[in-house]
Short mmCIF file of C-alpha atoms and ligand atoms in Angstrom, two decimals:
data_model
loop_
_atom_site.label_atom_id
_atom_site.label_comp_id
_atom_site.label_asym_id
_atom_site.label_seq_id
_atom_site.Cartn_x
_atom_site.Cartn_y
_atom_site.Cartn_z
CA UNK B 21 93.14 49.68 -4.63
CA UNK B 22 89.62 47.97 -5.23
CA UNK B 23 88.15 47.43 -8.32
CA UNK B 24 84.89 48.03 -9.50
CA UNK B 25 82.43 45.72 -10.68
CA UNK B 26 79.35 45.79 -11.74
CA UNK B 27 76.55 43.30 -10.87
CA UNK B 28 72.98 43.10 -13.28
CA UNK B 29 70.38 41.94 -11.30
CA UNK B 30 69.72 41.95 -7.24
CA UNK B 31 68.20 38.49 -6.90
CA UNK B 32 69.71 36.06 -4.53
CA UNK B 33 72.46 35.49 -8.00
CA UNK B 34 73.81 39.00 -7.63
CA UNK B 35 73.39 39.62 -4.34
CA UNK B 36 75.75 36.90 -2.45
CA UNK B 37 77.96 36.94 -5.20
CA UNK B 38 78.31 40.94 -4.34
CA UNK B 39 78.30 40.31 -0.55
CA UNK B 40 81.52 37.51 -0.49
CA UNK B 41 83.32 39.58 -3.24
CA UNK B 42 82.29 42.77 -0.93
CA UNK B 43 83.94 40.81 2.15
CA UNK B 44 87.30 40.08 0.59
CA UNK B 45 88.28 44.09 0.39
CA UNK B 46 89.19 43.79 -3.14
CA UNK B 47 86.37 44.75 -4.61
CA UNK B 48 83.58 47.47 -4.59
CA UNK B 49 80.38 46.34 -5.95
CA UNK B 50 77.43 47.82 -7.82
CA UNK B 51 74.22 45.86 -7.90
CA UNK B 52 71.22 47.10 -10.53
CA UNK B 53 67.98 45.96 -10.37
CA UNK B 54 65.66 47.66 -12.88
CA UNK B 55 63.24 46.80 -10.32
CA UNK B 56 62.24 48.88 -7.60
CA UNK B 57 62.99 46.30 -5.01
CA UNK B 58 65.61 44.10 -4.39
CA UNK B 59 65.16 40.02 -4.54
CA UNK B 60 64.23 39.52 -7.78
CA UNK B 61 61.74 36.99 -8.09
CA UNK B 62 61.59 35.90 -4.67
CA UNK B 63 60.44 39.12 -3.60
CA UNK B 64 58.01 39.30 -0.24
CA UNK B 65 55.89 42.34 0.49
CA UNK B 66 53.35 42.61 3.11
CA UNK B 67 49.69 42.78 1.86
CA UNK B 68 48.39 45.99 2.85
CA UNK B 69 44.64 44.74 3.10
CA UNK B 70 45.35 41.92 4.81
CA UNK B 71 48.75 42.05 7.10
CA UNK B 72 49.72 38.82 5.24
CA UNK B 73 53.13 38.25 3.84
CA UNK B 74 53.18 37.83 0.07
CA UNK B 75 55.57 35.77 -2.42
CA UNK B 76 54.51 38.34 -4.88
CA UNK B 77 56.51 36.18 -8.28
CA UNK B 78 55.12 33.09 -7.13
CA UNK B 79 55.33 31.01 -3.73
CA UNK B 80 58.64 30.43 -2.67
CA UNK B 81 59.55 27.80 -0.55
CA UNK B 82 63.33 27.28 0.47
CA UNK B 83 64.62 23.61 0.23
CA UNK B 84 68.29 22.46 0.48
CA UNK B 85 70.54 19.25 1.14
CA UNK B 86 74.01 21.74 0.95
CA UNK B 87 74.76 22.07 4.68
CA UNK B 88 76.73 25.60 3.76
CA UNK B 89 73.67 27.02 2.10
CA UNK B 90 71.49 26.27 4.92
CA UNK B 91 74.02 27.89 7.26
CA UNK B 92 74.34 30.66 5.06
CA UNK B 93 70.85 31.47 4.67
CA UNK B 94 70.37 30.92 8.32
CA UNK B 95 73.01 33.57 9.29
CA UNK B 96 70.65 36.23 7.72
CA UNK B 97 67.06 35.44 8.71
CA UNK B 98 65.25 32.97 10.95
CA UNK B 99 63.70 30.09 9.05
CA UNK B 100 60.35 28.21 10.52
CA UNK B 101 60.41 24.91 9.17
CA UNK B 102 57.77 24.73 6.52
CA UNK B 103 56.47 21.20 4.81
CA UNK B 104 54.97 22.07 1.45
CA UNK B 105 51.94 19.52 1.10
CA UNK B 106 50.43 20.12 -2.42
CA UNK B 107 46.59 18.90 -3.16
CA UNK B 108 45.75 18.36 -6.62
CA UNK B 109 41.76 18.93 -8.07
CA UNK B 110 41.49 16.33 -10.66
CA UNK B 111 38.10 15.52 -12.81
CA UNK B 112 38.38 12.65 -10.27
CA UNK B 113 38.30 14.57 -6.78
CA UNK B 114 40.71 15.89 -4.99
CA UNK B 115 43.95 14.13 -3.70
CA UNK B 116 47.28 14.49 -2.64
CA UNK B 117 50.84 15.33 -4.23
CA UNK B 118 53.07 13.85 -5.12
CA UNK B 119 51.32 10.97 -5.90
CA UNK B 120 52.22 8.83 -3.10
CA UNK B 121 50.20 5.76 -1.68
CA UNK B 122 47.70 7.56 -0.29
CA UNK B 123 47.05 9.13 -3.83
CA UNK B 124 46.61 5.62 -5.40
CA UNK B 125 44.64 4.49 -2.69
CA UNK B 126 42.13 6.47 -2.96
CA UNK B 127 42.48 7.37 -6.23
CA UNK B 128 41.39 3.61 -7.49
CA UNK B 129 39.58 2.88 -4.11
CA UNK B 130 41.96 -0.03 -3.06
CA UNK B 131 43.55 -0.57 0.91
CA UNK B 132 47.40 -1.33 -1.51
CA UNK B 133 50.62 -2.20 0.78
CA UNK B 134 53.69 -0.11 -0.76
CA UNK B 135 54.53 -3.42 -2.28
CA UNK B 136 51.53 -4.41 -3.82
CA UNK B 137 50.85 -0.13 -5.16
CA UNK B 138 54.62 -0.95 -7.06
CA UNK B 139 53.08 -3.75 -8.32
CA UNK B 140 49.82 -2.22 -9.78
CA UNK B 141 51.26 0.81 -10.81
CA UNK B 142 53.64 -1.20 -12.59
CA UNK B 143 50.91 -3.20 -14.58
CA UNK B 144 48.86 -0.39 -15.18
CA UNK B 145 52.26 0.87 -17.36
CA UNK B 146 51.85 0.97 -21.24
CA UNK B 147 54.84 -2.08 -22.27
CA UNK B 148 54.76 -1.44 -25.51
CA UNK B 149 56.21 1.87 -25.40
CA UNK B 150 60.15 1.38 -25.45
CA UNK B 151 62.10 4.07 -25.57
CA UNK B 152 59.99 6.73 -23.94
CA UNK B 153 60.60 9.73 -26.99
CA UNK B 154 58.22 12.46 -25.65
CA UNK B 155 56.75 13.37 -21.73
CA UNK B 156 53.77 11.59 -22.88
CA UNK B 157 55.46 8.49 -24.12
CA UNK B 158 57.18 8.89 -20.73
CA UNK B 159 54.09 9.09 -18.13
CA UNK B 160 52.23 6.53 -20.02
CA UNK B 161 55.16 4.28 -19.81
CA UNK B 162 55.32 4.27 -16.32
CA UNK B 163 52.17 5.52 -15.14
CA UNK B 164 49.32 3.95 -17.42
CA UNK B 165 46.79 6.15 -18.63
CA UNK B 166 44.35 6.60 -15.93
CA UNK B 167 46.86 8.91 -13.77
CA UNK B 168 48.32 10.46 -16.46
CA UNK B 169 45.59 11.64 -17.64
CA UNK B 170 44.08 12.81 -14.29
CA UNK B 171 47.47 14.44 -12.87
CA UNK B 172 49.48 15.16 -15.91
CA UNK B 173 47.96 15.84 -19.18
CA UNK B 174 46.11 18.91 -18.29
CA UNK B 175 48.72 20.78 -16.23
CA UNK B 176 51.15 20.18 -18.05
CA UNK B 177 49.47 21.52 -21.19
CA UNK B 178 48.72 24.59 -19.27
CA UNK B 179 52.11 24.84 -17.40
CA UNK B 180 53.90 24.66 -20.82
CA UNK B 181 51.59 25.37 -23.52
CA UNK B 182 52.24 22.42 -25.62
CA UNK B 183 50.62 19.17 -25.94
CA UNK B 184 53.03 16.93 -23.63
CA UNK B 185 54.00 14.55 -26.98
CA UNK B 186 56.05 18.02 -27.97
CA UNK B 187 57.76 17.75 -24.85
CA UNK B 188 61.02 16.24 -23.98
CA UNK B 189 60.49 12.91 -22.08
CA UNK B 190 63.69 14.31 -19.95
CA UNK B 191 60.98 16.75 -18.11
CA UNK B 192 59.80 13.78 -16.09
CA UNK B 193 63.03 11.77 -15.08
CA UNK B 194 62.51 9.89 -12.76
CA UNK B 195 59.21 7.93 -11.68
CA UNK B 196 56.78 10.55 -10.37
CA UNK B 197 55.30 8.48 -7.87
CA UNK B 198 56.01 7.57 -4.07
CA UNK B 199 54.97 3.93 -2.89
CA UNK B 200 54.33 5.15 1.09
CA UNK B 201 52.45 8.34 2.66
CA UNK B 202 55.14 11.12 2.45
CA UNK B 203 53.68 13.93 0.62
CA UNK B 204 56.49 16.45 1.32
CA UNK B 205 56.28 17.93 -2.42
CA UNK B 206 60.75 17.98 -1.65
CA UNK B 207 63.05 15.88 -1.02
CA UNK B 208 65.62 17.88 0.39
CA UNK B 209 67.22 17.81 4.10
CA UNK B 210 66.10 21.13 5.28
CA UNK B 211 63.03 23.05 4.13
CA UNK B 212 61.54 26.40 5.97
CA UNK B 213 60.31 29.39 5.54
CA UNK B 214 62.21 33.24 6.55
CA UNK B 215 60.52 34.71 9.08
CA UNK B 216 60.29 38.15 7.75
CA UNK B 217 60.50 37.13 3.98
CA UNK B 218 63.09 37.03 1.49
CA UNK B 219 63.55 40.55 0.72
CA UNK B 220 64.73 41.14 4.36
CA UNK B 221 67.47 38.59 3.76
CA UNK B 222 68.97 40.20 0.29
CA UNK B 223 68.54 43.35 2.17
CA UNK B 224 70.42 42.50 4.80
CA UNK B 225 73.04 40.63 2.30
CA UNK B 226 73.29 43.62 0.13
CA UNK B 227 73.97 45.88 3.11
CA UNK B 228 77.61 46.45 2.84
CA UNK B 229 79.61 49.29 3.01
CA UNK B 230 81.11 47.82 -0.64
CA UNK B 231 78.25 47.38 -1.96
CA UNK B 232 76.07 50.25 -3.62
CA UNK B 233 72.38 49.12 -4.89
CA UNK B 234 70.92 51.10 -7.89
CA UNK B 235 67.43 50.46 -7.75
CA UNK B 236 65.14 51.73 -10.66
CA UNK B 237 68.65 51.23 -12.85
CA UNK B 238 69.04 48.93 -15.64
CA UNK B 239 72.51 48.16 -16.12
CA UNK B 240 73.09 48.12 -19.80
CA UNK B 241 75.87 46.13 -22.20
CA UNK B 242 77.67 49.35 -23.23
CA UNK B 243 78.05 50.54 -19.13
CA UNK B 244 80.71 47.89 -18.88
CA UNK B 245 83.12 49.92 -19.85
CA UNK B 246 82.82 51.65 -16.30
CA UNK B 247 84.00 48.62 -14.64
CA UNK B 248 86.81 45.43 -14.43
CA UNK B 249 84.06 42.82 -14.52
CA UNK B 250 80.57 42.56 -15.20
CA UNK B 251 78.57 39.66 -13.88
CA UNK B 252 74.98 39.41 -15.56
CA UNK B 253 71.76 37.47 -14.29
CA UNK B 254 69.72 39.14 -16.30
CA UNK B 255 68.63 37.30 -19.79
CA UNK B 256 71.57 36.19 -21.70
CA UNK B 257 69.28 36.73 -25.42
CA UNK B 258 68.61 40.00 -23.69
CA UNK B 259 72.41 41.12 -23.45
CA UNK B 260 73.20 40.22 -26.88
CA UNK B 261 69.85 42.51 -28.20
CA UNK B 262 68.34 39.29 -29.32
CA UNK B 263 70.04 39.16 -32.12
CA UNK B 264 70.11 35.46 -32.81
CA UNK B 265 66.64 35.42 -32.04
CA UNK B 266 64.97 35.10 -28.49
CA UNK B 267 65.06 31.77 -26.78
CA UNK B 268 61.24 31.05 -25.21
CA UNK B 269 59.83 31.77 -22.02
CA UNK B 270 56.63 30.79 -19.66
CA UNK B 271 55.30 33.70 -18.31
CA UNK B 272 53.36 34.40 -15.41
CA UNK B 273 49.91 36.60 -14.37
CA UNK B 274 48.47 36.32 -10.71
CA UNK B 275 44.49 37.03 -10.40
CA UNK B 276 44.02 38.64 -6.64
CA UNK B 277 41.36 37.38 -4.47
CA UNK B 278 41.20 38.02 -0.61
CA UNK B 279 37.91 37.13 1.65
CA UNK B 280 37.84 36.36 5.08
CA UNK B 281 39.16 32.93 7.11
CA UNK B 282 40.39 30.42 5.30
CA UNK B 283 39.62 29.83 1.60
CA UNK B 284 41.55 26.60 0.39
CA UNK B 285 42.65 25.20 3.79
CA UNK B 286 46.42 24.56 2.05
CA UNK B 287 48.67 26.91 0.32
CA UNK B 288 48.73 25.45 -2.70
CA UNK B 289 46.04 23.45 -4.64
CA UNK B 290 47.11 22.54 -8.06
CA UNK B 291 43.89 22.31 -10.81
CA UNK B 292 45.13 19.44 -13.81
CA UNK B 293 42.09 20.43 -15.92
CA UNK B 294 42.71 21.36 -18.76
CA UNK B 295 39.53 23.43 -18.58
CA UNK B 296 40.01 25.27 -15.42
CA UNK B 297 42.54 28.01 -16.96
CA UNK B 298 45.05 28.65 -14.08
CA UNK B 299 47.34 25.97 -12.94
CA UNK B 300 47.15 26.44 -9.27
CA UNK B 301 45.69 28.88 -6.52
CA UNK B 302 47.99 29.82 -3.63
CA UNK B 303 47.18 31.35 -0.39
CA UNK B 304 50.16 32.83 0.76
CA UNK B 305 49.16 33.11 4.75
CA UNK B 306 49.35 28.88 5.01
CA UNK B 307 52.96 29.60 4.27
CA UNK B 308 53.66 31.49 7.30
CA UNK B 309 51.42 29.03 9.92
CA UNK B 310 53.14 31.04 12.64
CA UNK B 311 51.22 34.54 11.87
CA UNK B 312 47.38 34.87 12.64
CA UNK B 313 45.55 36.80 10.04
CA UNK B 314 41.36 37.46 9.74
CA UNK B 315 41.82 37.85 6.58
CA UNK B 316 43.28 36.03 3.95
CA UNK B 317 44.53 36.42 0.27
CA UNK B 318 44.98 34.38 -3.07
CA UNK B 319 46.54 34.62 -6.34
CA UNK B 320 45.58 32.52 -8.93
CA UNK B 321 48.24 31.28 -11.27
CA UNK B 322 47.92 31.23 -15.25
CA UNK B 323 50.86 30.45 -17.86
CA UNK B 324 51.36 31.77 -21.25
CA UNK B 325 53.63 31.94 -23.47
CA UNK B 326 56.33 35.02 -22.36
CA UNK B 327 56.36 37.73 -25.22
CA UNK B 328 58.34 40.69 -25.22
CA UNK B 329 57.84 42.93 -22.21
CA UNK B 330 56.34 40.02 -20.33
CA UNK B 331 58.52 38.94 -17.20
CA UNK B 332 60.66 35.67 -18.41
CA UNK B 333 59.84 33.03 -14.92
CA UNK B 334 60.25 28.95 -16.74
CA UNK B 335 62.83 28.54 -19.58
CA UNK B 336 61.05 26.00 -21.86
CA UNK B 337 64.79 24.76 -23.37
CA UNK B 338 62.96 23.19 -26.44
CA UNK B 339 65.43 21.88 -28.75
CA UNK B 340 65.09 25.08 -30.91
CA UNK B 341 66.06 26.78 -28.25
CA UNK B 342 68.70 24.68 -27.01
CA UNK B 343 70.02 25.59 -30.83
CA UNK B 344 70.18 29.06 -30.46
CA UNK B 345 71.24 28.68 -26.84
CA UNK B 346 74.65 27.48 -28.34
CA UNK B 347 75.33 30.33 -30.56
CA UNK B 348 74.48 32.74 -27.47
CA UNK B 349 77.02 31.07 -25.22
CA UNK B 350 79.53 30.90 -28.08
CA UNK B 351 79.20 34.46 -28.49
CA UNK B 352 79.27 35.32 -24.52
CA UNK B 353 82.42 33.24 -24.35
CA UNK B 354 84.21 35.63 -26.71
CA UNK B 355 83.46 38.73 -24.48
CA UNK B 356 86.02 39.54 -22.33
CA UNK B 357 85.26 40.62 -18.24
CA UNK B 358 82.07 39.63 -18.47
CA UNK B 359 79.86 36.71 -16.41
CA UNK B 360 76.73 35.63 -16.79
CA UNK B 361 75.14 33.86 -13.58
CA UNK B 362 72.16 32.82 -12.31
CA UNK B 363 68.70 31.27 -13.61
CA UNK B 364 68.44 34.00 -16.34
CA UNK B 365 71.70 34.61 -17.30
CA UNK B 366 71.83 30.94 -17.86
CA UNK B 367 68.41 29.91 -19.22
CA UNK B 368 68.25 27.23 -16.51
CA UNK B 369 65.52 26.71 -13.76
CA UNK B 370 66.92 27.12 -10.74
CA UNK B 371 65.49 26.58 -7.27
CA UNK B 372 66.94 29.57 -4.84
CA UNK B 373 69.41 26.98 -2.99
CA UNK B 374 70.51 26.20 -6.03
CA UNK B 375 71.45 29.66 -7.48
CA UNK B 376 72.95 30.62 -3.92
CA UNK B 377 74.95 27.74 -3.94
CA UNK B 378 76.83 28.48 -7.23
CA UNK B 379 77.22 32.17 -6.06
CA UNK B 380 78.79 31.03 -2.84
CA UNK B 381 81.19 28.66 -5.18
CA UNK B 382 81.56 31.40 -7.91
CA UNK B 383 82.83 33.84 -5.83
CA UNK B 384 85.49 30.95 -4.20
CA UNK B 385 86.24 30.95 -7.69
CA UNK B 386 86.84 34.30 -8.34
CA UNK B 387 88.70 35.39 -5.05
CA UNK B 388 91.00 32.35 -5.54
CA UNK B 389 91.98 33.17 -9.56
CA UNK B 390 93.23 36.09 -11.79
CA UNK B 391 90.56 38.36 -13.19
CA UNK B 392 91.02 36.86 -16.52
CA UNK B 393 90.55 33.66 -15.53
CA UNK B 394 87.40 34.00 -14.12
CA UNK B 395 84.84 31.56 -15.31
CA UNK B 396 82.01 32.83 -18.31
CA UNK B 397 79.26 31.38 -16.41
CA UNK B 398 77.95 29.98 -12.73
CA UNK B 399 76.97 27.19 -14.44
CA UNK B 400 77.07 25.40 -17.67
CA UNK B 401 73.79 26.45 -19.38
CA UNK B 402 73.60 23.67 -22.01
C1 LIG O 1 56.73 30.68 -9.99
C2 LIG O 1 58.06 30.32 -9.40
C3 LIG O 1 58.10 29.67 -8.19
C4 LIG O 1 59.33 29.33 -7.63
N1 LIG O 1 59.32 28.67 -6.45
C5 LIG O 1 60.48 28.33 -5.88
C6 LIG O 1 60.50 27.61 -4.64
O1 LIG O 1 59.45 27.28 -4.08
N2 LIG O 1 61.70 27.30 -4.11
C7 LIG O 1 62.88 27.65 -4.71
O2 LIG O 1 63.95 27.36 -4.17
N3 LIG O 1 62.89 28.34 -5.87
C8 LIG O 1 61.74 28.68 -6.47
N4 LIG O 1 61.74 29.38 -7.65
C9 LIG O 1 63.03 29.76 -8.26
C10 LIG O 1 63.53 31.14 -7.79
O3 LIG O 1 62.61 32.14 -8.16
C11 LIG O 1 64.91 31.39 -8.43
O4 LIG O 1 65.81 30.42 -7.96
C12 LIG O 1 65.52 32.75 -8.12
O5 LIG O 1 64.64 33.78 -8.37
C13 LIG O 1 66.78 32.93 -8.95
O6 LIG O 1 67.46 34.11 -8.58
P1 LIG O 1 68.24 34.96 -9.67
O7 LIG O 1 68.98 36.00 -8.93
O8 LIG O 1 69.00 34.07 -10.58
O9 LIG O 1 67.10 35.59 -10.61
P2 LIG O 1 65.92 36.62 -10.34
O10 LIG O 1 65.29 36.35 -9.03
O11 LIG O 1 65.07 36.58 -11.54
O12 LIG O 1 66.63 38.03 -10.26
C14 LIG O 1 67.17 38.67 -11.38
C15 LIG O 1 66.98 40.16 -11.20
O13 LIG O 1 67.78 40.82 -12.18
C16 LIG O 1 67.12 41.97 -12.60
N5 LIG O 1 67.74 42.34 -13.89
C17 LIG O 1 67.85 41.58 -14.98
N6 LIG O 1 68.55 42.22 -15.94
C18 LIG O 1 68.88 43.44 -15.43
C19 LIG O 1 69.64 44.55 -15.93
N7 LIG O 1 70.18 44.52 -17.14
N8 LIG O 1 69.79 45.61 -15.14
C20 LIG O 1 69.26 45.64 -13.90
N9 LIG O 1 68.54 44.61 -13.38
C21 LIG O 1 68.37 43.52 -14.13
C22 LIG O 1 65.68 41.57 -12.67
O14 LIG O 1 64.84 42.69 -12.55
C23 LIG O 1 65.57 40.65 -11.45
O15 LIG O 1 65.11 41.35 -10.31
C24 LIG O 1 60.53 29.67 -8.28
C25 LIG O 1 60.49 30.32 -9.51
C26 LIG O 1 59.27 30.62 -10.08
C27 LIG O 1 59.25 31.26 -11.45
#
């Protein structure tokens, strides 16, 4: 006989983790999304003014080194391969990300060989920082203050709302700089684009004669009781009623502009002033090079902090937060038939391979255990 389960959330979390439970036999799934689409945040929609597709949550590329989530993704949509080449406007002029040699080249007006950039940068380094206690202490560390000031200080104050000394120095791990000309913003082994947007693919995922979507629906705490297992990607504060208080949230709002041709001649273009108010501008028809529109459309980007009601997109995972965090998961550990996955259910940011990845592996999990053992989350969230 199959059992039920109920999935919160039809973002790429829920949705492969319904589709490989779906093709075991055992189960039959119900997805909720109390939006009116499926996808979640990578949701795609085609502008009706302009014919062009939109990332309307924010531009999505896809990036992965897993060779099984690039197959898997593959299997449901066509991907053109897609280099995302991010431009910075600085007080400065405008230059290229991440900062690579090029960057510093121009940046300080030198001809530097990658040797001689490691060098400078190197000097240009504050030494008597030691341990680097803060993002600030961090950049100015490694960076010096010219760049960090330029490229750093003012996004990041925007992007996060706090000055970067009340950041942890954790947000900026490794050395943010490349010493040749690659200015693929990833690092990854494949990167692309679907060629009919995301939605199509967690449509086509979802579309299973096991699998029922609810769209519209929220799936609420006390409906578990209509099914063996719940798995939850919506916010794990949220489940609980916020009762241990809410853990913080950027939030997102996109300002529409369309006009004709080409506005920005990139998709996106980051602005580090603090002054400018929006963080970046991105013009979604550069993403999909292979489409010819007349028209084109852009969303500018501006952060604040998310208050209730607002959509939850960045965890901020201060150490308050982190705090609270604990007592959440120690409480979701105690409930039984009941898993929270993906980047809310986990307070985590998540890039998509990322979150499909640990639903392909959940779900491995899951169809290789007993119900009961099934694991509390798709990923440790502290
Ligand atoms: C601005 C921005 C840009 C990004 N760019 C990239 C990128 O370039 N590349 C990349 O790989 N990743 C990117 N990401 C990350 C990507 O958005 C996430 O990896 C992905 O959305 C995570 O999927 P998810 O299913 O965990 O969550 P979501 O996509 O948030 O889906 C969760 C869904 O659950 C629904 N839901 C929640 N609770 C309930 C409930 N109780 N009942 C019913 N429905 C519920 C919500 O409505 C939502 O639709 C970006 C994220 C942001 C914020």
């Amino acid at each position: 006989m199959e059992t039920r389960i109920g999935i919160a959330g039809a973002g790429f979390a829920g949705a492969v983790l319904a589709r490989e439970l779906a093709e075991s036999g055992r189960f039959h799934l119900t997805v909720y999304d109390e939006r009116t689409h499926v996808a979640g945040n990578c949701h795609t929609s085609r502008d009706a003014a302009t014919g062009v597709m939109v990332h309307e949550y924010g531009p999505h590329i896809f990036n992965t080194s897993r060779e099984d989530v690039w197959q898997y993704v593959n299997r449901w949509s066509k991907f053109h391969p897609y280099v995302n080449r991010v431009k910075a406007v600085t007080a400065e002029g405008v230059y290229s990300l991440p900062i690579n040699l090029l960057t510093i080249n121009q940046f300080f007006d030198r001809k530097l060989t990658p040797a001689q950039a490691r060098d400078f940068v190197g000097s240009l380094g504050d030494g008597s920082i030691g341990e680097p206690r803060s993002f600030e202490d961090q950049a100015l560390k490694f960076l010096g203050r010219d760049l960090y000031q330029n490229f750093f200080y003012g996004y990041t104050k925007k992007q996060w709302g706090v000055e970067p000394t009340e950041l942890p120095a954790s947000i900026l791990k490794r050395l943010p700089v490349r010493f040749n000309y690659d200015d693929n913003y990833y690092n990854q082994t494949y990167q692309g684009i679907p060629e009919n947007g995301y939605t199509r693919i967690v449509e086509k995922i979802l579309d299973h004669p096991r699998i029922e979507v609810r769209l519209g629906e929220r799936l609420h705490p006390e409906d578990a009781a209509g099914f063996a297992h719940v798995f939850w990607s919506g916010p794990m504060d949220g489940y609980f009623g916020y009762r241990l208080g809410r853990l913080n949230y950027r939030t997102l709002r996109f300002e529409r502009f369309e006009e004709s041709g080409d506005h920005q001649g990139n998709a996106v273009i980051n602005y580090c002033e603090e002054q400018v108010p929006y963080t970046r501008i991105a013009e979604h028809k550069h993403f999909a090079p292979w489409e010819t529109h007349e028209k084109t459309v852009c969303f500018r980007e501006y952060s604040s902090h998310c208050e209730p009601g607002d959509t939850p997109y960045y965890p901020m995972r201060l150490e308050d937060d982190k705090e609270i965090l604990g007592r959440y998961v120690d409480l979701a550990r105690k409930v039984p038939n009941l898993t929270f996955i993906g980047r809310l259910g986990t307070y985590r940011y998540l890039d998509m391979h990322v979150v499909i990845g640990e639903s392909l592996d959940l779900a491995k999990t899951c169809l290789a255990s007993e119900r009961s053992e099934w694991p509390k989350f798709s990923g440790a969230p502290l």
